[in-house]
Amino acid sequence: MKGVVPVTLGLIGFGAMARDIVACFPSGEIDWRVLRRGNATRDLPEGIHAVDSLGALIASRPHLVVEAAGHDAVRTCLPPLLAAGIPVVMASVGALADPATFAAIDSARRAARVPLVLPSGAVGGLDYLSAIGHLPDAEIVYTARKPPVAFSSDLAAQARETGQAITLFQGTAQEAAQLYPKNLNVAFSIALAAYPSPVTVRVVADPAATGNQHEIAVSSTVGTALFTLCNRPAPTNPQTSAVTAMSMAAAVRRVLQEREMGA
């Protein structure tokens, strides 16, 4: 709208997810400041401006920063951003499975009293998990079932040859997030919501899967629950559900609305 000053937001990374997040906002609504690996500035669309360092991103004083670049970016960028008083909306939640990373980020967040937002991403029902997580008998099993192409070309070929689903992993959410940093960030989001109850994670490559399928099965003294979601993969990234970028964008809008209401 003419006369409206764009809101300045930071963005770490400009891969498939970041592009999808940007596409969720009308042109001209956001003044994006993008920090990319190697400080690459090529192929940036109109209205998106590169910054050449984390210091320059902080100096631009964005209203918030969206992380969409992976676990390494979380470790190096989030503590300084939070310490500078800048809210962060985080995609790579699985990076918090590393105790040192978690401690550094939590310390910076608490000291600056600034929000660190963990969107629900590809799943729902996290409020239910938070409600029953303290029950001593709660049992929670999360199954991620995706087409083999979401994992590796070798695995895809194996699954096509056998036509059978392959269980790649069963264990804790922390192990899953570290073994599959591009596929299982959502597993650690579920574990954080359900804490202190443990979450058993199953990872299945299934040639019959019609999309990225997520199943959360819960049993406790207060009842049972089964959350099943089947998400279409992002067109340019089969490892990620298309709805994940929309969840990130919704989280950004909530932070901006809360900031406006508190101003």
mmCIF file of C-alpha atoms in Angstrom, residues 53-241:
data_model
loop_
_atom_site.group_PDB
_atom_site.id
_atom_site.type_symbol
_atom_site.label_atom_id
_atom_site.label_comp_id
_atom_site.label_asym_id
_atom_site.label_seq_id
_atom_site.Cartn_x
_atom_site.Cartn_y
_atom_site.Cartn_z
ATOM 1 C CA SER A 53 28.383 -10.253 7.761
ATOM 2 C CA LEU A 54 26.481 -11.136 10.900
ATOM 3 C CA GLY A 55 27.636 -7.822 12.364
ATOM 4 C CA ALA A 56 26.084 -5.949 9.441
ATOM 5 C CA LEU A 57 22.834 -7.852 9.907
ATOM 6 C CA ILE A 58 22.728 -6.884 13.585
ATOM 7 C CA ALA A 59 23.612 -3.275 12.745
ATOM 8 C CA SER A 60 20.624 -3.060 10.395
ATOM 9 C CA ARG A 61 18.415 -3.494 13.529
ATOM 10 C CA PRO A 62 15.776 -5.782 12.042
ATOM 11 C CA HIS A 63 12.519 -6.254 13.931
ATOM 12 C CA LEU A 64 13.338 -9.954 13.958
ATOM 13 C CA VAL A 65 15.499 -12.485 12.127
ATOM 14 C CA VAL A 66 14.312 -15.674 10.442
ATOM 15 C CA GLU A 67 16.791 -18.565 10.502
ATOM 16 C CA ALA A 68 16.489 -20.893 7.499
ATOM 17 C CA ALA A 69 20.046 -22.064 6.939
ATOM 18 C CA GLY A 70 20.663 -25.206 9.011
ATOM 19 C CA HIS A 71 22.326 -26.300 12.226
ATOM 20 C CA ASP A 72 25.693 -24.601 11.642
ATOM 21 C CA ALA A 73 23.968 -21.246 11.175
ATOM 22 C CA VAL A 74 22.057 -21.761 14.414
ATOM 23 C CA ARG A 75 25.268 -22.387 16.362
ATOM 24 C CA THR A 76 27.138 -19.385 14.985
ATOM 25 C CA CYS A 77 24.419 -16.788 14.472
ATOM 26 C CA LEU A 78 21.671 -17.178 17.042
ATOM 27 C CA PRO A 79 23.562 -16.446 20.289
ATOM 28 C CA PRO A 80 24.894 -13.063 19.023
ATOM 29 C CA LEU A 81 21.511 -12.110 17.548
ATOM 30 C CA LEU A 82 19.635 -12.888 20.748
ATOM 31 C CA ALA A 83 22.317 -11.182 22.863
ATOM 32 C CA ALA A 84 21.778 -8.074 20.726
ATOM 33 C CA GLY A 85 18.085 -8.104 21.676
ATOM 34 C CA ILE A 86 16.809 -9.277 18.285
ATOM 35 C CA PRO A 87 13.978 -11.875 18.278
ATOM 36 C CA VAL A 88 14.578 -14.967 16.164
ATOM 37 C CA VAL A 89 12.140 -17.301 14.390
ATOM 38 C CA MET A 90 13.988 -20.590 14.038
ATOM 39 C CA ALA A 91 13.532 -23.286 11.384
ATOM 40 C CA SER A 92 16.372 -25.648 12.329
ATOM 41 C CA VAL A 93 14.988 -26.625 15.731
ATOM 42 C CA GLY A 94 16.962 -29.868 15.713
ATOM 43 C CA ALA A 95 20.160 -27.890 16.327
ATOM 44 C CA LEU A 96 18.981 -27.528 19.937
ATOM 45 C CA ALA A 97 19.587 -31.262 20.378
ATOM 46 C CA ASP A 98 23.262 -30.355 20.874
ATOM 47 C CA PRO A 99 23.614 -29.463 24.589
ATOM 48 C CA ALA A 100 26.275 -26.792 24.020
ATOM 49 C CA THR A 101 24.188 -25.068 21.353
ATOM 50 C CA PHE A 102 21.098 -25.190 23.543
ATOM 51 C CA ALA A 103 22.979 -23.738 26.522
ATOM 52 C CA ALA A 104 24.494 -20.865 24.517
ATOM 53 C CA ILE A 105 21.172 -19.913 22.933
ATOM 54 C CA ASP A 106 19.168 -20.260 26.134
ATOM 55 C CA SER A 107 21.691 -18.136 28.058
ATOM 56 C CA ALA A 108 21.603 -15.367 25.442
ATOM 57 C CA ARG A 109 17.801 -15.453 25.264
ATOM 58 C CA ARG A 110 17.376 -15.234 29.016
ATOM 59 C CA ALA A 111 19.956 -12.477 29.474
ATOM 60 C CA ALA A 112 18.412 -10.274 26.774
ATOM 61 C CA ARG A 113 14.810 -11.265 27.589
ATOM 62 C CA VAL A 114 14.068 -11.629 23.905
ATOM 63 C CA PRO A 115 11.792 -14.156 22.156
ATOM 64 C CA LEU A 116 13.121 -17.270 20.451
ATOM 65 C CA VAL A 117 10.192 -18.608 18.428
ATOM 66 C CA LEU A 118 9.979 -22.294 17.472
ATOM 67 C CA PRO A 119 7.158 -22.689 14.927
ATOM 68 C CA SER A 120 5.167 -25.928 14.803
ATOM 69 C CA GLY A 121 6.388 -26.459 11.237
ATOM 70 C CA ALA A 122 4.977 -29.541 9.543
ATOM 71 C CA VAL A 123 2.947 -30.874 12.492
ATOM 72 C CA GLY A 124 0.169 -29.940 14.899
ATOM 73 C CA GLY A 125 -1.016 -30.944 18.338
ATOM 74 C CA LEU A 126 1.963 -29.504 20.202
ATOM 75 C CA ASP A 127 -0.333 -27.816 22.720
ATOM 76 C CA TYR A 128 -1.779 -31.239 23.615
ATOM 77 C CA LEU A 129 1.718 -32.671 24.081
ATOM 78 C CA SER A 130 2.641 -29.758 26.318
ATOM 79 C CA ALA A 131 -0.452 -30.384 28.425
ATOM 80 C CA ILE A 132 0.236 -34.091 29.039
ATOM 81 C CA GLY A 133 4.031 -34.004 29.018
ATOM 82 C CA HIS A 134 4.324 -33.942 32.817
ATOM 83 C CA LEU A 135 2.206 -37.044 33.335
ATOM 84 C CA PRO A 136 4.447 -39.897 34.522
ATOM 85 C CA ASP A 137 2.751 -42.525 32.349
ATOM 86 C CA ALA A 138 2.650 -40.557 29.076
ATOM 87 C CA GLU A 139 3.826 -42.579 26.068
ATOM 88 C CA ILE A 140 4.541 -40.692 22.857
ATOM 89 C CA VAL A 141 5.610 -42.176 19.532
ATOM 90 C CA TYR A 142 6.329 -40.012 16.503
ATOM 91 C CA THR A 143 6.618 -41.681 13.087
ATOM 92 C CA ALA A 144 7.986 -39.768 10.111
ATOM 93 C CA ARG A 145 7.111 -41.546 6.863
ATOM 94 C CA LYS A 146 8.425 -40.005 3.651
ATOM 95 C CA PRO A 147 9.107 -41.088 0.064
ATOM 96 C CA PRO A 148 12.661 -42.465 -0.284
ATOM 97 C CA VAL A 149 13.703 -39.517 -2.471
ATOM 98 C CA ALA A 150 13.484 -37.339 0.653
ATOM 99 C CA PHE A 151 16.476 -39.173 2.114
ATOM 100 C CA SER A 152 19.015 -40.212 -0.540
ATOM 101 C CA SER A 153 19.282 -41.402 -4.118
ATOM 102 C CA ASP A 154 20.763 -44.755 -3.038
ATOM 103 C CA LEU A 155 17.895 -45.339 -0.647
ATOM 104 C CA ALA A 156 15.368 -44.332 -3.296
ATOM 105 C CA ALA A 157 16.823 -46.915 -5.684
ATOM 106 C CA GLN A 158 16.761 -49.615 -2.994
ATOM 107 C CA ALA A 159 13.149 -48.897 -2.129
ATOM 108 C CA ARG A 160 12.107 -48.907 -5.785
ATOM 109 C CA GLU A 161 13.758 -52.300 -6.263
ATOM 110 C CA THR A 162 12.110 -53.916 -3.236
ATOM 111 C CA GLY A 163 8.878 -51.918 -3.217
ATOM 112 C CA GLN A 164 8.952 -52.146 0.564
ATOM 113 C CA ALA A 165 8.996 -49.567 3.318
ATOM 114 C CA ILE A 166 12.341 -49.353 5.098
ATOM 115 C CA THR A 167 12.659 -48.367 8.760
ATOM 116 C CA LEU A 168 15.786 -46.236 8.855
ATOM 117 C CA PHE A 169 15.820 -45.371 12.527
ATOM 118 C CA GLN A 170 14.109 -45.869 15.856
ATOM 119 C CA GLY A 171 15.329 -44.043 18.939
ATOM 120 C CA THR A 172 15.228 -40.709 20.729
ATOM 121 C CA ALA A 173 14.305 -37.341 19.253
ATOM 122 C CA GLN A 174 17.773 -36.024 20.080
ATOM 123 C CA GLU A 175 19.437 -38.825 18.109
ATOM 124 C CA ALA A 176 17.011 -38.371 15.205
ATOM 125 C CA ALA A 177 17.592 -34.629 14.952
ATOM 126 C CA GLN A 178 21.364 -35.119 14.866
ATOM 127 C CA LEU A 179 21.276 -38.008 12.370
ATOM 128 C CA TYR A 180 18.798 -36.314 10.012
ATOM 129 C CA PRO A 181 19.389 -32.555 10.328
ATOM 130 C CA LYS A 182 17.495 -31.782 7.113
ATOM 131 C CA ASN A 183 14.553 -34.116 7.728
ATOM 132 C CA LEU A 184 13.865 -34.412 11.463
ATOM 133 C CA ASN A 185 13.856 -30.910 12.949
ATOM 134 C CA VAL A 186 10.180 -31.547 13.653
ATOM 135 C CA ALA A 187 11.077 -34.526 15.859
ATOM 136 C CA PHE A 188 12.872 -32.239 18.272
ATOM 137 C CA SER A 189 10.018 -29.718 18.170
ATOM 138 C CA ILE A 190 7.745 -32.535 19.329
ATOM 139 C CA ALA A 191 10.217 -33.527 22.048
ATOM 140 C CA LEU A 192 10.434 -29.959 23.345
ATOM 141 C CA ALA A 193 6.647 -29.687 23.478
ATOM 142 C CA ALA A 194 6.304 -33.028 25.299
ATOM 143 C CA TYR A 195 9.154 -32.465 27.790
ATOM 144 C CA PRO A 196 9.841 -34.041 30.235
ATOM 145 C CA SER A 197 8.116 -37.101 28.739
ATOM 146 C CA PRO A 198 10.391 -38.986 26.333
ATOM 147 C CA VAL A 199 9.438 -39.317 22.676
ATOM 148 C CA THR A 200 10.196 -42.413 20.615
ATOM 149 C CA VAL A 201 10.962 -41.495 17.002
ATOM 150 C CA ARG A 202 10.593 -43.788 13.988
ATOM 151 C CA VAL A 203 11.873 -42.800 10.556
ATOM 152 C CA VAL A 204 10.437 -44.729 7.614
ATOM 153 C CA ALA A 205 11.249 -44.463 3.912
ATOM 154 C CA ASP A 206 8.160 -45.713 2.099
ATOM 155 C CA PRO A 207 7.780 -45.850 -1.710
ATOM 156 C CA ALA A 208 3.993 -45.923 -1.194
ATOM 157 C CA ALA A 209 3.968 -42.641 0.741
ATOM 158 C CA THR A 210 1.996 -39.997 -1.126
ATOM 159 C CA GLY A 211 3.651 -37.141 0.760
ATOM 160 C CA ASN A 212 5.557 -36.346 3.928
ATOM 161 C CA GLN A 213 3.506 -38.179 6.556
ATOM 162 C CA HIS A 214 3.672 -37.394 10.275
ATOM 163 C CA GLU A 215 1.982 -39.487 12.939
ATOM 164 C CA ILE A 216 2.012 -38.686 16.656
ATOM 165 C CA ALA A 217 0.476 -41.390 18.867
ATOM 166 C CA VAL A 218 -0.112 -40.553 22.547
ATOM 167 C CA SER A 219 -1.333 -42.589 25.483
ATOM 168 C CA SER A 220 -1.713 -41.414 29.100
ATOM 169 C CA THR A 221 -4.056 -41.524 32.085
ATOM 170 C CA VAL A 222 -6.128 -38.708 30.601
ATOM 171 C CA GLY A 223 -6.753 -40.485 27.306
ATOM 172 C CA THR A 224 -5.313 -41.310 23.919
ATOM 173 C CA ALA A 225 -4.654 -39.166 20.876
ATOM 174 C CA LEU A 226 -3.556 -39.759 17.312
ATOM 175 C CA PHE A 227 -2.447 -36.877 15.125
ATOM 176 C CA THR A 228 -1.894 -37.758 11.469
ATOM 177 C CA LEU A 229 -0.795 -35.272 8.845
ATOM 178 C CA CYS A 230 0.129 -35.876 5.236
ATOM 179 C CA ASN A 231 1.884 -32.864 3.762
ATOM 180 C CA ARG A 232 2.878 -32.245 0.193
ATOM 181 C CA PRO A 233 6.643 -31.824 -0.166
ATOM 182 C CA ALA A 234 7.935 -28.381 -1.035
ATOM 183 C CA PRO A 235 8.225 -28.233 -4.849
ATOM 184 C CA THR A 236 11.946 -27.461 -4.786
ATOM 185 C CA ASN A 237 12.879 -29.464 -1.674
ATOM 186 C CA PRO A 238 11.340 -32.930 -1.085
ATOM 187 C CA GLN A 239 12.990 -33.153 2.348
ATOM 188 C CA THR A 240 10.664 -30.413 3.661
ATOM 189 C CA SER A 241 6.876 -30.068 3.674
#
